[in-house]
Amino acid sequence: MKGAAVIVDAIDGGAFPVRLFLGPDAIGVVTEKTDQVRAELARQHGVAVSTGHAD
């Protein structure tokens, strides 16, 4: 029931997020994934920056 109220509030507020994370499990999964992506970005940062093109 709490989730439904959050969804209704988001719709009524006119600022519905692209993704609406509900519950601690969702937050945990998303946090873990973003940590993995951040670590991969850190590993590739040097190579990615070095292949950029000077404007």
PDB file of N, CA, C and O in Angstrom:
ATOM      1  N   MET A   1       0.813  -1.196   0.000  1.00  0.00           N
ATOM      2  CA  MET A   1       0.000   0.000   0.000  1.00  0.00           C
ATOM      3  C   MET A   1       0.855   1.258   0.000  1.00  0.00           C
ATOM      4  O   MET A   1       0.523   2.227  -0.653  1.00  0.00           O
ATOM      5  N   LYS A   2       1.989   1.233   0.712  1.00  0.00           N
ATOM      6  CA  LYS A   2       2.862   2.401   0.751  1.00  0.00           C
ATOM      7  C   LYS A   2       3.382   2.725  -0.642  1.00  0.00           C
ATOM      8  O   LYS A   2       3.462   3.888  -1.018  1.00  0.00           O
ATOM      9  N   GLY A   3       3.777   1.677  -1.380  1.00  0.00           N
ATOM     10  CA  GLY A   3       4.302   1.874  -2.730  1.00  0.00           C
ATOM     11  C   GLY A   3       3.282   2.526  -3.640  1.00  0.00           C
ATOM     12  O   GLY A   3       3.607   3.425  -4.422  1.00  0.00           O
ATOM     13  N   ALA A   4       2.047   2.087  -3.547  1.00  0.00           N
ATOM     14  CA  ALA A   4       0.986   2.657  -4.380  1.00  0.00           C
ATOM     15  C   ALA A   4       0.811   4.140  -4.070  1.00  0.00           C
ATOM     16  O   ALA A   4       0.643   4.964  -4.982  1.00  0.00           O
ATOM     17  N   ALA A   5       0.881   4.502  -2.804  1.00  0.00           N
ATOM     18  CA  ALA A   5       0.735   5.912  -2.422  1.00  0.00           C
ATOM     19  C   ALA A   5       1.881   6.748  -2.971  1.00  0.00           C
ATOM     20  O   ALA A   5       1.672   7.864  -3.449  1.00  0.00           O
ATOM     21  N   VAL A   6       3.088   6.200  -2.954  1.00  0.00           N
ATOM     22  CA  VAL A   6       4.245   6.918  -3.499  1.00  0.00           C
ATOM     23  C   VAL A   6       4.077   7.124  -4.999  1.00  0.00           C
ATOM     24  O   VAL A   6       4.357   8.202  -5.523  1.00  0.00           O
ATOM     25  N   ILE A   7       3.605   6.101  -5.696  1.00  0.00           N
ATOM     26  CA  ILE A   7       3.394   6.208  -7.144  1.00  0.00           C
ATOM     27  C   ILE A   7       2.344   7.267  -7.455  1.00  0.00           C
ATOM     28  O   ILE A   7       2.537   8.118  -8.331  1.00  0.00           O
ATOM     29  N   VAL A   8       1.248   7.229  -6.746  1.00  0.00           N
ATOM     30  CA  VAL A   8       0.185   8.225  -6.957  1.00  0.00           C
ATOM     31  C   VAL A   8       0.708   9.624  -6.679  1.00  0.00           C
ATOM     32  O   VAL A   8       0.480  10.553  -7.459  1.00  0.00           O
ATOM     33  N   ASP A   9       1.447   9.799  -5.587  1.00  0.00           N
ATOM     34  CA  ASP A   9       2.014  11.110  -5.263  1.00  0.00           C
ATOM     35  C   ASP A   9       2.966  11.590  -6.351  1.00  0.00           C
ATOM     36  O   ASP A   9       2.963  12.768  -6.713  1.00  0.00           O
ATOM     37  N   ALA A  10       3.776  10.675  -6.878  1.00  0.00           N
ATOM     38  CA  ALA A  10       4.720  11.056  -7.927  1.00  0.00           C
ATOM     39  C   ALA A  10       3.982  11.484  -9.190  1.00  0.00           C
ATOM     40  O   ALA A  10       4.351  12.468  -9.832  1.00  0.00           O
ATOM     41  N   ILE A  11       2.931  10.776  -9.531  1.00  0.00           N
ATOM     42  CA  ILE A  11       2.143  11.125 -10.721  1.00  0.00           C
ATOM     43  C   ILE A  11       1.436  12.459 -10.501  1.00  0.00           C
ATOM     44  O   ILE A  11       1.478  13.337 -11.364  1.00  0.00           O
ATOM     45  N   ASP A  12       0.812  12.609  -9.361  1.00  0.00           N
ATOM     46  CA  ASP A  12       0.092  13.845  -9.062  1.00  0.00           C
ATOM     47  C   ASP A  12       1.030  15.049  -8.979  1.00  0.00           C
ATOM     48  O   ASP A  12       0.633  16.174  -9.296  1.00  0.00           O
ATOM     49  N   GLY A  13       2.266  14.812  -8.551  1.00  0.00           N
ATOM     50  CA  GLY A  13       3.227  15.899  -8.407  1.00  0.00           C
ATOM     51  C   GLY A  13       3.788  16.383  -9.733  1.00  0.00           C
ATOM     52  O   GLY A  13       4.423  17.419  -9.800  1.00  0.00           O
ATOM     53  N   GLY A  14       3.572  15.614 -10.795  1.00  0.00           N
ATOM     54  CA  GLY A  14       4.031  16.011 -12.116  1.00  0.00           C
ATOM     55  C   GLY A  14       5.514  15.811 -12.358  1.00  0.00           C
ATOM     56  O   GLY A  14       6.022  16.168 -13.405  1.00  0.00           O
ATOM     57  N   ALA A  15       6.222  15.257 -11.410  1.00  0.00           N
ATOM     58  CA  ALA A  15       7.666  15.054 -11.562  1.00  0.00           C
ATOM     59  C   ALA A  15       7.992  13.573 -11.407  1.00  0.00           C
ATOM     60  O   ALA A  15       8.808  13.193 -10.575  1.00  0.00           O
ATOM     61  N   PHE A  16       7.341  12.748 -12.208  1.00  0.00           N
ATOM     62  CA  PHE A  16       7.543  11.306 -12.095  1.00  0.00           C
ATOM     63  C   PHE A  16       8.959  10.958 -12.543  1.00  0.00           C
ATOM     64  O   PHE A  16       9.381  11.333 -13.634  1.00  0.00           O
ATOM     65  N   PRO A  17       9.712  10.268 -11.704  1.00  0.00           N
ATOM     66  CA  PRO A  17      11.096   9.935 -12.055  1.00  0.00           C
ATOM     67  C   PRO A  17      11.152   8.889 -13.172  1.00  0.00           C
ATOM     68  O   PRO A  17      10.203   8.130 -13.375  1.00  0.00           O
ATOM     69  N   VAL A  18      12.266   8.844 -13.864  1.00  0.00           N
ATOM     70  CA  VAL A  18      12.470   7.827 -14.905  1.00  0.00           C
ATOM     71  C   VAL A  18      12.392   6.445 -14.277  1.00  0.00           C
ATOM     72  O   VAL A  18      11.797   5.531 -14.836  1.00  0.00           O
ATOM     73  N   ARG A  19      13.001   6.314 -13.118  1.00  0.00           N
ATOM     74  CA  ARG A  19      12.941   5.061 -12.359  1.00  0.00           C
ATOM     75  C   ARG A  19      12.516   5.409 -10.935  1.00  0.00           C
ATOM     76  O   ARG A  19      13.061   6.327 -10.330  1.00  0.00           O
ATOM     77  N   LEU A  20      11.598   4.651 -10.426  1.00  0.00           N
ATOM     78  CA  LEU A  20      11.118   4.876  -9.061  1.00  0.00           C
ATOM     79  C   LEU A  20      11.507   3.661  -8.225  1.00  0.00           C
ATOM     80  O   LEU A  20      10.976   2.570  -8.415  1.00  0.00           O
ATOM     81  N   PHE A  21      12.470   3.839  -7.352  1.00  0.00           N
ATOM     82  CA  PHE A  21      12.973   2.744  -6.535  1.00  0.00           C
ATOM     83  C   PHE A  21      12.174   2.677  -5.243  1.00  0.00           C
ATOM     84  O   PHE A  21      12.137   3.639  -4.479  1.00  0.00           O
ATOM     85  N   LEU A  22      11.559   1.554  -5.011  1.00  0.00           N
ATOM     86  CA  LEU A  22      10.722   1.377  -3.822  1.00  0.00           C
ATOM     87  C   LEU A  22      11.258   0.231  -2.974  1.00  0.00           C
ATOM     88  O   LEU A  22      11.431  -0.880  -3.460  1.00  0.00           O
ATOM     89  N   GLY A  23      11.513   0.513  -1.738  1.00  0.00           N
ATOM     90  CA  GLY A  23      11.926  -0.515  -0.790  1.00  0.00           C
ATOM     91  C   GLY A  23      13.432  -0.618  -0.640  1.00  0.00           C
ATOM     92  O   GLY A  23      14.194  -0.265  -1.530  1.00  0.00           O
ATOM     93  N   PRO A  24      13.849  -1.113   0.509  1.00  0.00           N
ATOM     94  CA  PRO A  24      15.277  -1.233   0.788  1.00  0.00           C
ATOM     95  C   PRO A  24      15.999  -2.212  -0.136  1.00  0.00           C
ATOM     96  O   PRO A  24      17.171  -2.014  -0.446  1.00  0.00           O
ATOM     97  N   ASP A  25      15.316  -3.248  -0.607  1.00  0.00           N
ATOM     98  CA  ASP A  25      15.952  -4.185  -1.534  1.00  0.00           C
ATOM     99  C   ASP A  25      16.315  -3.487  -2.834  1.00  0.00           C
ATOM    100  O   ASP A  25      17.410  -3.688  -3.381  1.00  0.00           O
ATOM    101  N   ALA A  26      15.417  -2.662  -3.344  1.00  0.00           N
ATOM    102  CA  ALA A  26      15.678  -1.934  -4.589  1.00  0.00           C
ATOM    103  C   ALA A  26      16.861  -0.994  -4.410  1.00  0.00           C
ATOM    104  O   ALA A  26      17.742  -0.912  -5.275  1.00  0.00           O
ATOM    105  N   ILE A  27      16.901  -0.296  -3.300  1.00  0.00           N
ATOM    106  CA  ILE A  27      18.008   0.618  -3.041  1.00  0.00           C
ATOM    107  C   ILE A  27      19.326  -0.153  -2.961  1.00  0.00           C
ATOM    108  O   ILE A  27      20.344   0.271  -3.499  1.00  0.00           O
ATOM    109  N   GLY A  28      19.307  -1.304  -2.315  1.00  0.00           N
ATOM    110  CA  GLY A  28      20.511  -2.124  -2.215  1.00  0.00           C
ATOM    111  C   GLY A  28      21.014  -2.594  -3.562  1.00  0.00           C
ATOM    112  O   GLY A  28      22.217  -2.530  -3.855  1.00  0.00           O
ATOM    113  N   VAL A  29      20.112  -3.062  -4.406  1.00  0.00           N
ATOM    114  CA  VAL A  29      20.485  -3.549  -5.739  1.00  0.00           C
ATOM    115  C   VAL A  29      21.051  -2.410  -6.589  1.00  0.00           C
ATOM    116  O   VAL A  29      22.085  -2.559  -7.247  1.00  0.00           O
ATOM    117  N   VAL A  30      20.381  -1.282  -6.572  1.00  0.00           N
ATOM    118  CA  VAL A  30      20.824  -0.141  -7.377  1.00  0.00           C
ATOM    119  C   VAL A  30      22.159   0.392  -6.856  1.00  0.00           C
ATOM    120  O   VAL A  30      23.047   0.730  -7.646  1.00  0.00           O
ATOM    121  N   THR A  31      22.321   0.454  -5.563  1.00  0.00           N
ATOM    122  CA  THR A  31      23.586   0.914  -4.983  1.00  0.00           C
ATOM    123  C   THR A  31      24.726  -0.005  -5.391  1.00  0.00           C
ATOM    124  O   THR A  31      25.810   0.460  -5.777  1.00  0.00           O
ATOM    125  N   GLU A  32      24.502  -1.306  -5.321  1.00  0.00           N
ATOM    126  CA  GLU A  32      25.531  -2.272  -5.714  1.00  0.00           C
ATOM    127  C   GLU A  32      25.901  -2.094  -7.187  1.00  0.00           C
ATOM    128  O   GLU A  32      27.080  -2.088  -7.546  1.00  0.00           O
ATOM    129  N   LYS A  33      24.907  -1.948  -8.034  1.00  0.00           N
ATOM    130  CA  LYS A  33      25.163  -1.780  -9.465  1.00  0.00           C
ATOM    131  C   LYS A  33      25.923  -0.483  -9.746  1.00  0.00           C
ATOM    132  O   LYS A  33      26.884  -0.470 -10.524  1.00  0.00           O
ATOM    133  N   THR A  34      25.519   0.607  -9.127  1.00  0.00           N
ATOM    134  CA  THR A  34      26.215   1.870  -9.375  1.00  0.00           C
ATOM    135  C   THR A  34      27.651   1.823  -8.849  1.00  0.00           C
ATOM    136  O   THR A  34      28.550   2.406  -9.459  1.00  0.00           O
ATOM    137  N   ASP A  35      27.881   1.106  -7.763  1.00  0.00           N
ATOM    138  CA  ASP A  35      29.241   0.924  -7.267  1.00  0.00           C
ATOM    139  C   ASP A  35      30.088   0.158  -8.277  1.00  0.00           C
ATOM    140  O   ASP A  35      31.252   0.499  -8.507  1.00  0.00           O
ATOM    141  N   GLN A  36      29.506  -0.872  -8.902  1.00  0.00           N
ATOM    142  CA  GLN A  36      30.218  -1.641  -9.922  1.00  0.00           C
ATOM    143  C   GLN A  36      30.545  -0.772 -11.138  1.00  0.00           C
ATOM    144  O   GLN A  36      31.660  -0.814 -11.659  1.00  0.00           O
ATOM    145  N   VAL A  37      29.586   0.014 -11.568  1.00  0.00           N
ATOM    146  CA  VAL A  37      29.801   0.889 -12.727  1.00  0.00           C
ATOM    147  C   VAL A  37      30.857   1.940 -12.399  1.00  0.00           C
ATOM    148  O   VAL A  37      31.744   2.222 -13.215  1.00  0.00           O
ATOM    149  N   ARG A  38      30.802   2.502 -11.200  1.00  0.00           N
ATOM    150  CA  ARG A  38      31.781   3.505 -10.786  1.00  0.00           C
ATOM    151  C   ARG A  38      33.193   2.902 -10.761  1.00  0.00           C
ATOM    152  O   ARG A  38      34.157   3.538 -11.195  1.00  0.00           O
ATOM    153  N   ALA A  39      33.326   1.678 -10.276  1.00  0.00           N
ATOM    154  CA  ALA A  39      34.632   1.011 -10.239  1.00  0.00           C
ATOM    155  C   ALA A  39      35.140   0.750 -11.652  1.00  0.00           C
ATOM    156  O   ALA A  39      36.329   0.947 -11.940  1.00  0.00           O
ATOM    157  N   GLU A  40      34.271   0.325 -12.547  1.00  0.00           N
ATOM    158  CA  GLU A  40      34.668   0.086 -13.939  1.00  0.00           C
ATOM    159  C   GLU A  40      35.088   1.390 -14.606  1.00  0.00           C
ATOM    160  O   GLU A  40      36.069   1.443 -15.348  1.00  0.00           O
ATOM    161  N   LEU A  41      34.361   2.455 -14.348  1.00  0.00           N
ATOM    162  CA  LEU A  41      34.719   3.767 -14.884  1.00  0.00           C
ATOM    163  C   LEU A  41      36.097   4.195 -14.383  1.00  0.00           C
ATOM    164  O   LEU A  41      36.922   4.696 -15.162  1.00  0.00           O
ATOM    165  N   ALA A  42      36.370   3.974 -13.119  1.00  0.00           N
ATOM    166  CA  ALA A  42      37.676   4.334 -12.556  1.00  0.00           C
ATOM    167  C   ALA A  42      38.788   3.542 -13.230  1.00  0.00           C
ATOM    168  O   ALA A  42      39.856   4.095 -13.534  1.00  0.00           O
ATOM    169  N   ARG A  43      38.549   2.253 -13.501  1.00  0.00           N
ATOM    170  CA  ARG A  43      39.562   1.425 -14.171  1.00  0.00           C
ATOM    171  C   ARG A  43      39.834   1.909 -15.591  1.00  0.00           C
ATOM    172  O   ARG A  43      40.952   1.830 -16.080  1.00  0.00           O
ATOM    173  N   GLN A  44      38.816   2.398 -16.275  1.00  0.00           N
ATOM    174  CA  GLN A  44      38.966   2.786 -17.667  1.00  0.00           C
ATOM    175  C   GLN A  44      39.230   4.280 -17.862  1.00  0.00           C
ATOM    176  O   GLN A  44      39.471   4.725 -18.985  1.00  0.00           O
ATOM    177  N   HIS A  45      39.215   5.046 -16.813  1.00  0.00           N
ATOM    178  CA  HIS A  45      39.277   6.502 -16.917  1.00  0.00           C
ATOM    179  C   HIS A  45      40.492   6.978 -17.723  1.00  0.00           C
ATOM    180  O   HIS A  45      40.356   7.800 -18.636  1.00  0.00           O
ATOM    181  N   GLY A  46      41.655   6.498 -17.386  1.00  0.00           N
ATOM    182  CA  GLY A  46      42.879   6.943 -18.062  1.00  0.00           C
ATOM    183  C   GLY A  46      42.838   6.700 -19.560  1.00  0.00           C
ATOM    184  O   GLY A  46      43.168   7.582 -20.357  1.00  0.00           O
ATOM    185  N   VAL A  47      42.418   5.500 -19.947  1.00  0.00           N
ATOM    186  CA  VAL A  47      42.344   5.156 -21.370  1.00  0.00           C
ATOM    187  C   VAL A  47      41.271   5.994 -22.050  1.00  0.00           C
ATOM    188  O   VAL A  47      41.474   6.534 -23.146  1.00  0.00           O
ATOM    189  N   ALA A  48      40.144   6.139 -21.404  1.00  0.00           N
ATOM    190  CA  ALA A  48      39.039   6.894 -22.002  1.00  0.00           C
ATOM    191  C   ALA A  48      39.438   8.345 -22.246  1.00  0.00           C
ATOM    192  O   ALA A  48      39.196   8.901 -23.324  1.00  0.00           O
ATOM    193  N   VAL A  49      40.071   8.955 -21.272  1.00  0.00           N
ATOM    194  CA  VAL A  49      40.483  10.347 -21.401  1.00  0.00           C
ATOM    195  C   VAL A  49      41.574  10.493 -22.466  1.00  0.00           C
ATOM    196  O   VAL A  49      41.570  11.443 -23.254  1.00  0.00           O
ATOM    197  N   SER A  50      42.474   9.533 -22.515  1.00  0.00           N
ATOM    198  CA  SER A  50      43.588   9.632 -23.466  1.00  0.00           C
ATOM    199  C   SER A  50      43.150   9.470 -24.922  1.00  0.00           C
ATOM    200  O   SER A  50      43.863   9.850 -25.826  1.00  0.00           O
ATOM    201  N   THR A  51      41.988   8.912 -25.129  1.00  0.00           N
ATOM    202  CA  THR A  51      41.499   8.733 -26.508  1.00  0.00           C
ATOM    203  C   THR A  51      40.588   9.855 -26.949  1.00  0.00           C
ATOM    204  O   THR A  51      40.036   9.821 -28.048  1.00  0.00           O
ATOM    205  N   GLY A  52      40.430  10.860 -26.082  1.00  0.00           N
ATOM    206  CA  GLY A  52      39.580  12.002 -26.435  1.00  0.00           C
ATOM    207  C   GLY A  52      40.192  12.822 -27.544  1.00  0.00           C
ATOM    208  O   GLY A  52      41.379  12.719 -27.870  1.00  0.00           O
ATOM    209  N   HIS A  53      39.414  13.662 -28.117  1.00  0.00           N
ATOM    210  CA  HIS A  53      39.892  14.466 -29.224  1.00  0.00           C
ATOM    211  C   HIS A  53      39.895  15.929 -28.828  1.00  0.00           C
ATOM    212  O   HIS A  53      38.980  16.434 -28.216  1.00  0.00           O
ATOM    213  N   ALA A  54      41.018  16.559 -29.096  1.00  0.00           N
ATOM    214  CA  ALA A  54      41.185  17.972 -28.707  1.00  0.00           C
ATOM    215  C   ALA A  54      40.351  18.860 -29.620  1.00  0.00           C
ATOM    216  O   ALA A  54      40.436  18.765 -30.839  1.00  0.00           O
ATOM    217  N   ASP A  55      39.581  19.722 -29.033  1.00  0.00           N
ATOM    218  CA  ASP A  55      38.745  20.629 -29.831  1.00  0.00           C
ATOM    219  C   ASP A  55      39.505  21.863 -30.214  1.00  0.00           C
ATOM    220  O   ASP A  55      40.228  22.476 -29.621  1.00  0.00           O
TER     221      ASP A  55
END
